[in-house]
Short mmCIF file of C-alpha atoms and ligand atoms in Angstrom, two decimals:
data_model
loop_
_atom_site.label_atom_id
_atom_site.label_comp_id
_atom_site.label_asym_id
_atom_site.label_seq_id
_atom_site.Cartn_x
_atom_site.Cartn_y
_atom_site.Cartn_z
CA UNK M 25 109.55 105.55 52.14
CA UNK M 26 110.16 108.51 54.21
CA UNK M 27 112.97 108.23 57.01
CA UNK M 28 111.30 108.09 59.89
CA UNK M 29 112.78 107.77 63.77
CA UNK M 30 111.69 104.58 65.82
CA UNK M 31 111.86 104.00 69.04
CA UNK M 32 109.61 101.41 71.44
CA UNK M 33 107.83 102.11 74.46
CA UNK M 34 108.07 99.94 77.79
CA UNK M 35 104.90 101.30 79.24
CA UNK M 36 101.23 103.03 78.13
CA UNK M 37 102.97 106.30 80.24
CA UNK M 38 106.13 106.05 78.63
CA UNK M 39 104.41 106.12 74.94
CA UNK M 40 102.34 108.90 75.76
CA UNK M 41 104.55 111.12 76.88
CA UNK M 42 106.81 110.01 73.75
CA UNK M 43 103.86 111.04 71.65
CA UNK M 44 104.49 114.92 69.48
CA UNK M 45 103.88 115.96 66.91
CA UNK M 46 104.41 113.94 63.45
CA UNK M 47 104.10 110.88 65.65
CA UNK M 48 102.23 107.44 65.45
CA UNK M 49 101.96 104.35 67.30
CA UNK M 50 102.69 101.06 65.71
CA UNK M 51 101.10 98.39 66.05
CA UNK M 52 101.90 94.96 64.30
CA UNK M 53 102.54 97.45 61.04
CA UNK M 54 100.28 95.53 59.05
CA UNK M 55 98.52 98.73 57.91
CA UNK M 56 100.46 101.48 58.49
CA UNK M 57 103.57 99.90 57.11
CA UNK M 58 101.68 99.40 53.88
CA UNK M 59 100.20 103.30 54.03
CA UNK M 60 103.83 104.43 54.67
CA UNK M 61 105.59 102.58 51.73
CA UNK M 62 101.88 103.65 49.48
CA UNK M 63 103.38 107.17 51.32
CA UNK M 64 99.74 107.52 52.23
CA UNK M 65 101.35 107.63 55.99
CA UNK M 66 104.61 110.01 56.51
CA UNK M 67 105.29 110.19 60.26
CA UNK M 68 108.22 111.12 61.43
CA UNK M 69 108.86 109.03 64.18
CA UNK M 70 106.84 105.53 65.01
CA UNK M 71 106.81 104.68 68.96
CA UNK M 72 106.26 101.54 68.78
CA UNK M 73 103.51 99.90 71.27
CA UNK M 74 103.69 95.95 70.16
CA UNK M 75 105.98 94.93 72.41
CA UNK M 76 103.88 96.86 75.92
CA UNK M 77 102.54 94.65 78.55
CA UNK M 78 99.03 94.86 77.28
CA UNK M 79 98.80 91.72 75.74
CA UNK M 80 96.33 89.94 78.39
CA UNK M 81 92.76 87.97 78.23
CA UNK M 82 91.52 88.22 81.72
CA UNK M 83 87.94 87.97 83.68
CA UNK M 84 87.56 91.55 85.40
CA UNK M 85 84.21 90.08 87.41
CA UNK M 86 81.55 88.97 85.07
CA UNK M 87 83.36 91.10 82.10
CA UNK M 88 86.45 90.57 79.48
CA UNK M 89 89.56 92.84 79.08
CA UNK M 90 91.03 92.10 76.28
CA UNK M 91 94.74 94.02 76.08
CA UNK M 92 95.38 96.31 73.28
CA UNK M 93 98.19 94.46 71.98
CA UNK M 94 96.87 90.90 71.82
CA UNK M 95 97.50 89.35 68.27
CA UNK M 96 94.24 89.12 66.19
CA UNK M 97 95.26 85.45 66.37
CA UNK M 98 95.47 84.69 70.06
CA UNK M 99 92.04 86.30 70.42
CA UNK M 100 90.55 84.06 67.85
CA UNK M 101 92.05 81.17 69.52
CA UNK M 102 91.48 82.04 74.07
CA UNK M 103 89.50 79.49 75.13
CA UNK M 104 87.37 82.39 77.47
CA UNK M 105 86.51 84.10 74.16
CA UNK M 106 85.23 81.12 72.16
CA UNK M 107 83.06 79.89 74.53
CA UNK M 108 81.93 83.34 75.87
CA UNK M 109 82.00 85.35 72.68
CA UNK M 110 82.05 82.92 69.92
CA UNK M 111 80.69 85.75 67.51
CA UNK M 112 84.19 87.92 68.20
CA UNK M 113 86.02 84.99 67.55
CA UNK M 114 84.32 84.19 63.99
CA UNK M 115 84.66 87.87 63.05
CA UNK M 116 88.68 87.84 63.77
CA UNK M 117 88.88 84.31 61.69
CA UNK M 118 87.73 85.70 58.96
CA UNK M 119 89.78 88.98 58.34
CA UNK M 120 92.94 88.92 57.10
CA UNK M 121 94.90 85.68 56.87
CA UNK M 122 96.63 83.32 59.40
CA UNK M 123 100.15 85.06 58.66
CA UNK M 124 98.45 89.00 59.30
CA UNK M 125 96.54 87.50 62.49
CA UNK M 126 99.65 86.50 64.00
CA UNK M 127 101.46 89.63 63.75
CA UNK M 128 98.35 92.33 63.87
CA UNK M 129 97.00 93.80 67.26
CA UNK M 130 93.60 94.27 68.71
CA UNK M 131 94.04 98.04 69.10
CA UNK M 132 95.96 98.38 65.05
CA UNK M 133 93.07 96.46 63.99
CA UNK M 134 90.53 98.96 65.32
CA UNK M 135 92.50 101.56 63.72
CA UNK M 136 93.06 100.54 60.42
CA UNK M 137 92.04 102.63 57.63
CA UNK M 138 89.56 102.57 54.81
CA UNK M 139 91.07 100.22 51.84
CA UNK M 140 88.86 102.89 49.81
CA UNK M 141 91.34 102.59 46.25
CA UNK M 142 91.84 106.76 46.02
CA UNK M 143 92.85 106.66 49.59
CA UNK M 144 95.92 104.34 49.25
CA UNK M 145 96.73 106.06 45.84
CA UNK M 146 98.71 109.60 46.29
CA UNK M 147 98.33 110.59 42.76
CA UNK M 148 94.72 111.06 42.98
CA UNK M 149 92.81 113.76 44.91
CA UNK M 150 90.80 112.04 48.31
CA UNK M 151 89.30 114.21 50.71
CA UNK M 152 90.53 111.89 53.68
CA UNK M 153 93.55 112.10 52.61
CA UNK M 154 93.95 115.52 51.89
CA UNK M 155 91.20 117.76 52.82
CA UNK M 156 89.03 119.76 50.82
CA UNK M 157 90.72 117.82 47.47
CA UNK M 158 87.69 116.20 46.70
CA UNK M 159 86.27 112.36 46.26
CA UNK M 160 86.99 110.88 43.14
CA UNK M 161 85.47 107.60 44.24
CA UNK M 162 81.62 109.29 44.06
CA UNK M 163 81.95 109.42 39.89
CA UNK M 164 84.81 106.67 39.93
CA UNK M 165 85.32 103.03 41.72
CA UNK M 166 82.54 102.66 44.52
CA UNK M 167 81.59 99.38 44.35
CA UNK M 168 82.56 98.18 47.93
CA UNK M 169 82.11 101.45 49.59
CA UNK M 170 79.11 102.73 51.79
CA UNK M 171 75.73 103.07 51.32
CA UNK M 172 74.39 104.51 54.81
CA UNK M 173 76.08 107.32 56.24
CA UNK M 174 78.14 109.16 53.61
CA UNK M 175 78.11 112.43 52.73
CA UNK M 176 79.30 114.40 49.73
CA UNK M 177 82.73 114.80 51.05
CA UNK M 178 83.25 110.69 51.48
CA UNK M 179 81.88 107.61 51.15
CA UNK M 180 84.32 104.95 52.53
CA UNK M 181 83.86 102.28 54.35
CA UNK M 182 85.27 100.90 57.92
CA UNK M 183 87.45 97.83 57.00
CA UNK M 184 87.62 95.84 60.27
CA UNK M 185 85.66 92.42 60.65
CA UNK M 186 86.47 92.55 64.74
CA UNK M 187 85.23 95.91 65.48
CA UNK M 188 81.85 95.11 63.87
CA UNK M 189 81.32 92.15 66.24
CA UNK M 190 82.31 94.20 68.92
CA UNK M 191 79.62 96.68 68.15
CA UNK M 192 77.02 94.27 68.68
CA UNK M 193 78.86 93.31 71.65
CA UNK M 194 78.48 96.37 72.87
CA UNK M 195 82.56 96.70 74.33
CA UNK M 196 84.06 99.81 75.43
CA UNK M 197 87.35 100.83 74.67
CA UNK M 198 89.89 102.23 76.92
CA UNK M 199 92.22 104.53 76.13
CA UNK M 200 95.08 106.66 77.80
CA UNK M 201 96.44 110.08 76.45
CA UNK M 202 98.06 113.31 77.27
CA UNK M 203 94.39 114.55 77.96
CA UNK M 204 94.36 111.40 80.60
CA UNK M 205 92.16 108.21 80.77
CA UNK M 206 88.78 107.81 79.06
CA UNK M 207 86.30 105.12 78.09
CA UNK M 208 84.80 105.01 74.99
CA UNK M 209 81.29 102.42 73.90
CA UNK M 210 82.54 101.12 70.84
CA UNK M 211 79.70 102.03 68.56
CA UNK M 212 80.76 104.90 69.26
CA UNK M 213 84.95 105.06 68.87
CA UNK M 214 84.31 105.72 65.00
CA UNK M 215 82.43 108.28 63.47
CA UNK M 216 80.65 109.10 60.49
CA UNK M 217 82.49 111.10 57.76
CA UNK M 218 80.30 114.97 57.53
CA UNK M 219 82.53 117.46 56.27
CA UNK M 220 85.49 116.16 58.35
CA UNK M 221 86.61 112.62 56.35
CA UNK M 222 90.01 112.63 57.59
CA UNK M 223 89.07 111.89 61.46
CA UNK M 224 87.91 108.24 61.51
CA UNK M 225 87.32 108.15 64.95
CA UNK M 226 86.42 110.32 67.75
CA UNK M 227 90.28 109.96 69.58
CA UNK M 228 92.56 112.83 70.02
CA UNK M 229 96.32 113.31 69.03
CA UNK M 230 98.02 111.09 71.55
CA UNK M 231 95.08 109.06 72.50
CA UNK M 232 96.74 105.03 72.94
CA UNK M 233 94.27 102.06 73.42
CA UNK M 234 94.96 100.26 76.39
CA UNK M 235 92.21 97.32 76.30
CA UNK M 236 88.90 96.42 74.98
CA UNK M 237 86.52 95.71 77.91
CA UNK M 238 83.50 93.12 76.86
CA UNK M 239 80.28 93.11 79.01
CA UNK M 240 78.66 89.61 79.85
CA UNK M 241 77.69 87.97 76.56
CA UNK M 242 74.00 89.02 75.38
CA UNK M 243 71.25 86.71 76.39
CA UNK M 244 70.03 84.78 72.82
CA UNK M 245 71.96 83.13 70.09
CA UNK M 246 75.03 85.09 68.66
CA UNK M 247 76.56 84.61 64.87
CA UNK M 248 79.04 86.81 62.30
CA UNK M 249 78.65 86.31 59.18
CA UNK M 250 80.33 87.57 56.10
CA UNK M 251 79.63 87.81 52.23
CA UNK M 252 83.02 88.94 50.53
CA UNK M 253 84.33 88.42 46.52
CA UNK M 254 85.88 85.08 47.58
CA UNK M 255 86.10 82.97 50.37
CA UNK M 256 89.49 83.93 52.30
CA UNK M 257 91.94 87.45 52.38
CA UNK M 258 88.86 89.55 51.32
CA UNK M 259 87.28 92.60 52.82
CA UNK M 260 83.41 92.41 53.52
CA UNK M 261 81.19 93.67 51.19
CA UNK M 262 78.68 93.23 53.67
CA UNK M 263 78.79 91.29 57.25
CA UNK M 264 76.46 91.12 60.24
CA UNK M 265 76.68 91.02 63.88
CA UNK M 266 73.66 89.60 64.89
CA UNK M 267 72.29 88.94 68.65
CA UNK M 268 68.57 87.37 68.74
CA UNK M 269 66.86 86.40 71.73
CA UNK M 270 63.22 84.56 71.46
CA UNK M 271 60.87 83.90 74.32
CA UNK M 272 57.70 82.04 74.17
CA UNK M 273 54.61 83.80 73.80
CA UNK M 274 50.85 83.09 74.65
CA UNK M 275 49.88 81.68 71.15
CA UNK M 276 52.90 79.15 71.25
CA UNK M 277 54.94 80.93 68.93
CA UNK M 278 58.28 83.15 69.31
CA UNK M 279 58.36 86.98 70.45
CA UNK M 280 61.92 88.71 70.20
CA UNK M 281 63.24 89.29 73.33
CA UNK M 282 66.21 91.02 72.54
CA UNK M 283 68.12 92.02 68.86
CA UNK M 284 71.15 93.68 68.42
CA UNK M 285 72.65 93.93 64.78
CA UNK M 286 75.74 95.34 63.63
CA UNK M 287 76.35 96.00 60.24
CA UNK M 288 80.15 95.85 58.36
CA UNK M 289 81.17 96.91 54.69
CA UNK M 290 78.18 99.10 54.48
CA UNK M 291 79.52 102.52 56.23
CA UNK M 292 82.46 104.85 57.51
CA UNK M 293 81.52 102.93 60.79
CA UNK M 294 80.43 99.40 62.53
CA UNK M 295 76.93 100.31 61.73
CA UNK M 296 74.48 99.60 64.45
CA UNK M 297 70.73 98.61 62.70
CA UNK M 298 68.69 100.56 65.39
CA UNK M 299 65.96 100.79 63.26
CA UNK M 300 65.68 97.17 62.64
CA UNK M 301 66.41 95.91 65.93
CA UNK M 302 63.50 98.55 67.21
CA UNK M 303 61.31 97.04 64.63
CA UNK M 304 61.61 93.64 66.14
CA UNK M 305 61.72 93.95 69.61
CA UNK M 306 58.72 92.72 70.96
CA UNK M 307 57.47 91.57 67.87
CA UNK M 308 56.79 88.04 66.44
CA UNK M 309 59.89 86.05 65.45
CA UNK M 310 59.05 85.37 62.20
CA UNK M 311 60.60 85.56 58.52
CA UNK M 312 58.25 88.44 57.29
CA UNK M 313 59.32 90.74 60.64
CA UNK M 314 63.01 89.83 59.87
CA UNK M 315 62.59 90.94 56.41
CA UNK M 316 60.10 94.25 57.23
CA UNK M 317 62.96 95.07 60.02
CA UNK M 318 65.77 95.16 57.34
CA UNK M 319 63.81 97.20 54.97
CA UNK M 320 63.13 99.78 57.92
CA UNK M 321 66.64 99.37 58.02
CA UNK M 322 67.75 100.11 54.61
CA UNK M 323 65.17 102.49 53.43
CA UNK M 324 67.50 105.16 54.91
CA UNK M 325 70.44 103.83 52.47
CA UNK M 326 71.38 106.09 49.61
CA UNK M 327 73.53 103.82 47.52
CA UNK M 328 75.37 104.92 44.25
CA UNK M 329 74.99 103.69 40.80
CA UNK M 330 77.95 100.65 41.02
CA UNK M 331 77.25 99.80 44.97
CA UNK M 332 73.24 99.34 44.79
CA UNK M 333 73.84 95.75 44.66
CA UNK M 334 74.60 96.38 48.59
CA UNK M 335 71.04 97.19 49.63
CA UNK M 336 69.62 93.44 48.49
CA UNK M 337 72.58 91.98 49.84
CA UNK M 338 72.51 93.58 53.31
CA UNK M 339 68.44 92.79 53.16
CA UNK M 340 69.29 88.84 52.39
CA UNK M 341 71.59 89.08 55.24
CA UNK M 342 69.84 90.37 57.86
CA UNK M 343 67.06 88.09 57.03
CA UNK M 344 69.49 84.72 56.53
CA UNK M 345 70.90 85.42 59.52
CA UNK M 346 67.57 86.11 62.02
CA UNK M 347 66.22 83.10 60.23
CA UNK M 348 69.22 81.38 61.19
CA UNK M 349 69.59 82.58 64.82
CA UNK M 350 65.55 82.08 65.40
CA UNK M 351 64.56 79.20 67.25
C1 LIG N 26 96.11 91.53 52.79
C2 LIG N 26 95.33 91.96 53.99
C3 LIG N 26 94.01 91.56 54.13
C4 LIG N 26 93.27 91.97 55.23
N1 LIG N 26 91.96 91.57 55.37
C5 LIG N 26 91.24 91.98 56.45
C6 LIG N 26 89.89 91.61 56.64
O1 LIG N 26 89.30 90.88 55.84
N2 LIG N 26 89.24 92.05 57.74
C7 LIG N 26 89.83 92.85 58.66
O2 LIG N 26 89.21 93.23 59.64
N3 LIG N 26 91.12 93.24 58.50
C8 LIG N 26 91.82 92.83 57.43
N4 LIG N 26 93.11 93.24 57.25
C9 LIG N 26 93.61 94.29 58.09
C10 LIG N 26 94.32 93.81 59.30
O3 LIG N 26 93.40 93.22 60.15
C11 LIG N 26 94.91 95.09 59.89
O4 LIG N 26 95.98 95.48 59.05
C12 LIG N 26 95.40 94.88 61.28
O5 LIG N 26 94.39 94.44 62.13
C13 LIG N 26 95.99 96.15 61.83
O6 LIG N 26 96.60 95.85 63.06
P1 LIG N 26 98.11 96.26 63.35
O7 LIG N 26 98.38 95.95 64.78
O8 LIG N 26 99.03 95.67 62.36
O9 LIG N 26 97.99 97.84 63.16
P2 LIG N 26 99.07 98.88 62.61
O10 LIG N 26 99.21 98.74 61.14
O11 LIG N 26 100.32 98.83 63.42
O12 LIG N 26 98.32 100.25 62.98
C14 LIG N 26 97.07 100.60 62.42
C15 LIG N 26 96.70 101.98 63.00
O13 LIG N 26 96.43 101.88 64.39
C16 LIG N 26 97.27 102.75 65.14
N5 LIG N 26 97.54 102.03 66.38
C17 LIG N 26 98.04 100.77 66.51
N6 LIG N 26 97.98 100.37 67.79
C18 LIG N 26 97.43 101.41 68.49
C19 LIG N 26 97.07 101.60 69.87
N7 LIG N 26 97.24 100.64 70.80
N8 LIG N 26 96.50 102.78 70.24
C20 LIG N 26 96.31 103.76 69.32
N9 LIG N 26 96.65 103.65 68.03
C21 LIG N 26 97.17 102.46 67.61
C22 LIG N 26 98.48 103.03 64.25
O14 LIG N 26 99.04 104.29 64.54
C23 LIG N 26 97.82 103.01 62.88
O15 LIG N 26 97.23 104.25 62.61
C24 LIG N 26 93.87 92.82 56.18
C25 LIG N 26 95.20 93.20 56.05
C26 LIG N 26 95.93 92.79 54.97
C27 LIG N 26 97.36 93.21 54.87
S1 LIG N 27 85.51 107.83 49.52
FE1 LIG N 27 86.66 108.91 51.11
S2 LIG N 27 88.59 107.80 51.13
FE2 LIG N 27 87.63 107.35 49.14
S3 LIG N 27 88.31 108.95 47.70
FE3 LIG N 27 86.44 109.67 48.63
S4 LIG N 27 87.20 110.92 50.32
FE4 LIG N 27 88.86 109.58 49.76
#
């Protein structure tokens, strides 16, 4: 591993302005530790933001802040988050295990990077990692990587289990920098990979996350669920966010009153199913408008030859899962 300098920061202010260039924040380390011994990370000095006082779960009104530097585990476990957001909590219980929960943070975890297998391997060309060198994974090892929003320069996929749930949530994250303060909706903190691969997300050199902010819970039933290779310390090949609200209608049955779906393992970002949740709003609550919403959905998908198995999967999924959530 490169020598790097440490030093840790008593306040947000303090690690900003101890932010320049060949810097990064630590977290808990449980990522960019790994990327720095892989020497897929080479800063030269960490500031390290564990330790800062922004490790609160508090009501702000009717809302959530959740502090940047609350362990993945003490999320999964606050009493205001299981009963308010039991869908965040499921999410963070199954990344990871107990041992990285307890040392990872809520604003590390948003930040991780793709566990694409050219990415963490130096020897090998990856456009992320070093621009304009190409993607080895489109002709090589694809199989858990995206099949809705790639391009030709990248087609990785967003790792994080939380930040999925937290696009259905609909959070906002809030962040302080040398630029000053700014909120960000979460569906919108990462972005799609284009021609630029190597930006993950839409914050600027400096930019620290302060807090996650939650909204009041939807109205309608919540659940995360997750199909991965087994059944613990696995990455999603596909998960779902899903928010369904049913109200009666005048024959009896169930319309949709409100849908939100968030989809994980399928693209450089928490992908948010507009498509399907337009579909179904309104509509009849019923197995054969879950399943004609998902295939709106996924018609835009443009898998490659080893991941097609993710465009059934995601289908079953979205359809499990309404069926499940439905009255
Ligand atoms: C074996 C293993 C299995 C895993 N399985 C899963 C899984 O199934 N699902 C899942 O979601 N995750 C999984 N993870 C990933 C784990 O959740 C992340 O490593 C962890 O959440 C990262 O948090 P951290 O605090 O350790 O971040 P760090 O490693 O410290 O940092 C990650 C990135 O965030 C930046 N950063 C950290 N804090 C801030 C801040 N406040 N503001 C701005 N930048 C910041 C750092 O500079 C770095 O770029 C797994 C990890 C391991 C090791
Ligand atoms: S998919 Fe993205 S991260 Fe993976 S090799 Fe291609 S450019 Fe690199």
């Amino acid at each position: 591993m490169k020598p790097f300098e440490y030093a840790r920061a008593a306040s947000s202010s303090e690690a900003v302005r101890g932010f320049g260039p060949g810097t990064m924040y630590l977290g808990g380390g449980t990522n960019l530790v790994d990327l720095m011994r892989l020497g897929v990370a080479e800063p030269e000095r960490l500031v390290d933001v564990s330790r800062l006082p922004l490790d609160a779960i508090e009501s702000v009104g009717d809302r959530v802040r959740v502090g940047a530097t609350v362990r993945n585990s003490d999320l999964a476990a606050d009493p205001l988050i299981r009963s308010r957001y039991p869908m965040l909590a499921r999410a963070v219980l199954t990344g990871a295990s107990g041992q990285v929960r307890n040392v990872a943070t809520v604003g590390g975890n948003l930040l991780q990077r793709t566990r694409c297998t050219y990415f963490q391997d130096v020897t090998r060309p990856c456009n992320k990692r070093r621009p304009g060198s190409g993607c080895p994974a489109i002709a090589g090892d694809h199989a858990n990587l995206a099949i809705l929003g790639a391009s030709d320069a990248c087609v990785a996929t967003h790792p994080s289990d939380m930040a999925v749930a937290l696009a259905a949530l609909e959070a906002e994250v809030h962040v302080t920098g040398p630029g000053g303060d700014r909120i960000i909706p979460l569906p919108g903190l990462h972005r799609l990979p284009g021609e630029e691969p190597e930006r993950d997300t839409v914050l600027r050199p400096g930019d620290l996350i302060t807090s996650v902010e939650l909204p009041p819970p939807p109205a309608g039933a919540t659940l995360y669920r997750k199909v991965r290779e087994r059944a613990s310390f696995a990455f999603a090949l596909v998960s779902i966010a899903a928010v369904l609200d049913v109200g009666p209608d005048e024959g009896g049955g169930g319309v949709v009153a409100g849908c939100r779906i968030a989809l994980g393992g399928v693209a450089h970002v928490p992908w948010r199913a507009e498509r399907a949740e337009q579909a179904l709003i309104g509509g009849p609550a019923t197995g054969e408008a879950f399943l004609a919403a998902a295939e709106a959905e996924l018609e835009q998908a443009r898998p490659l030859p080893r991941n097609a198995f993710k465009v059934p999967l995601a289908r079953n999924l979205i359809v499990a899962t309404l069926e499940e959530l439905a009255p």
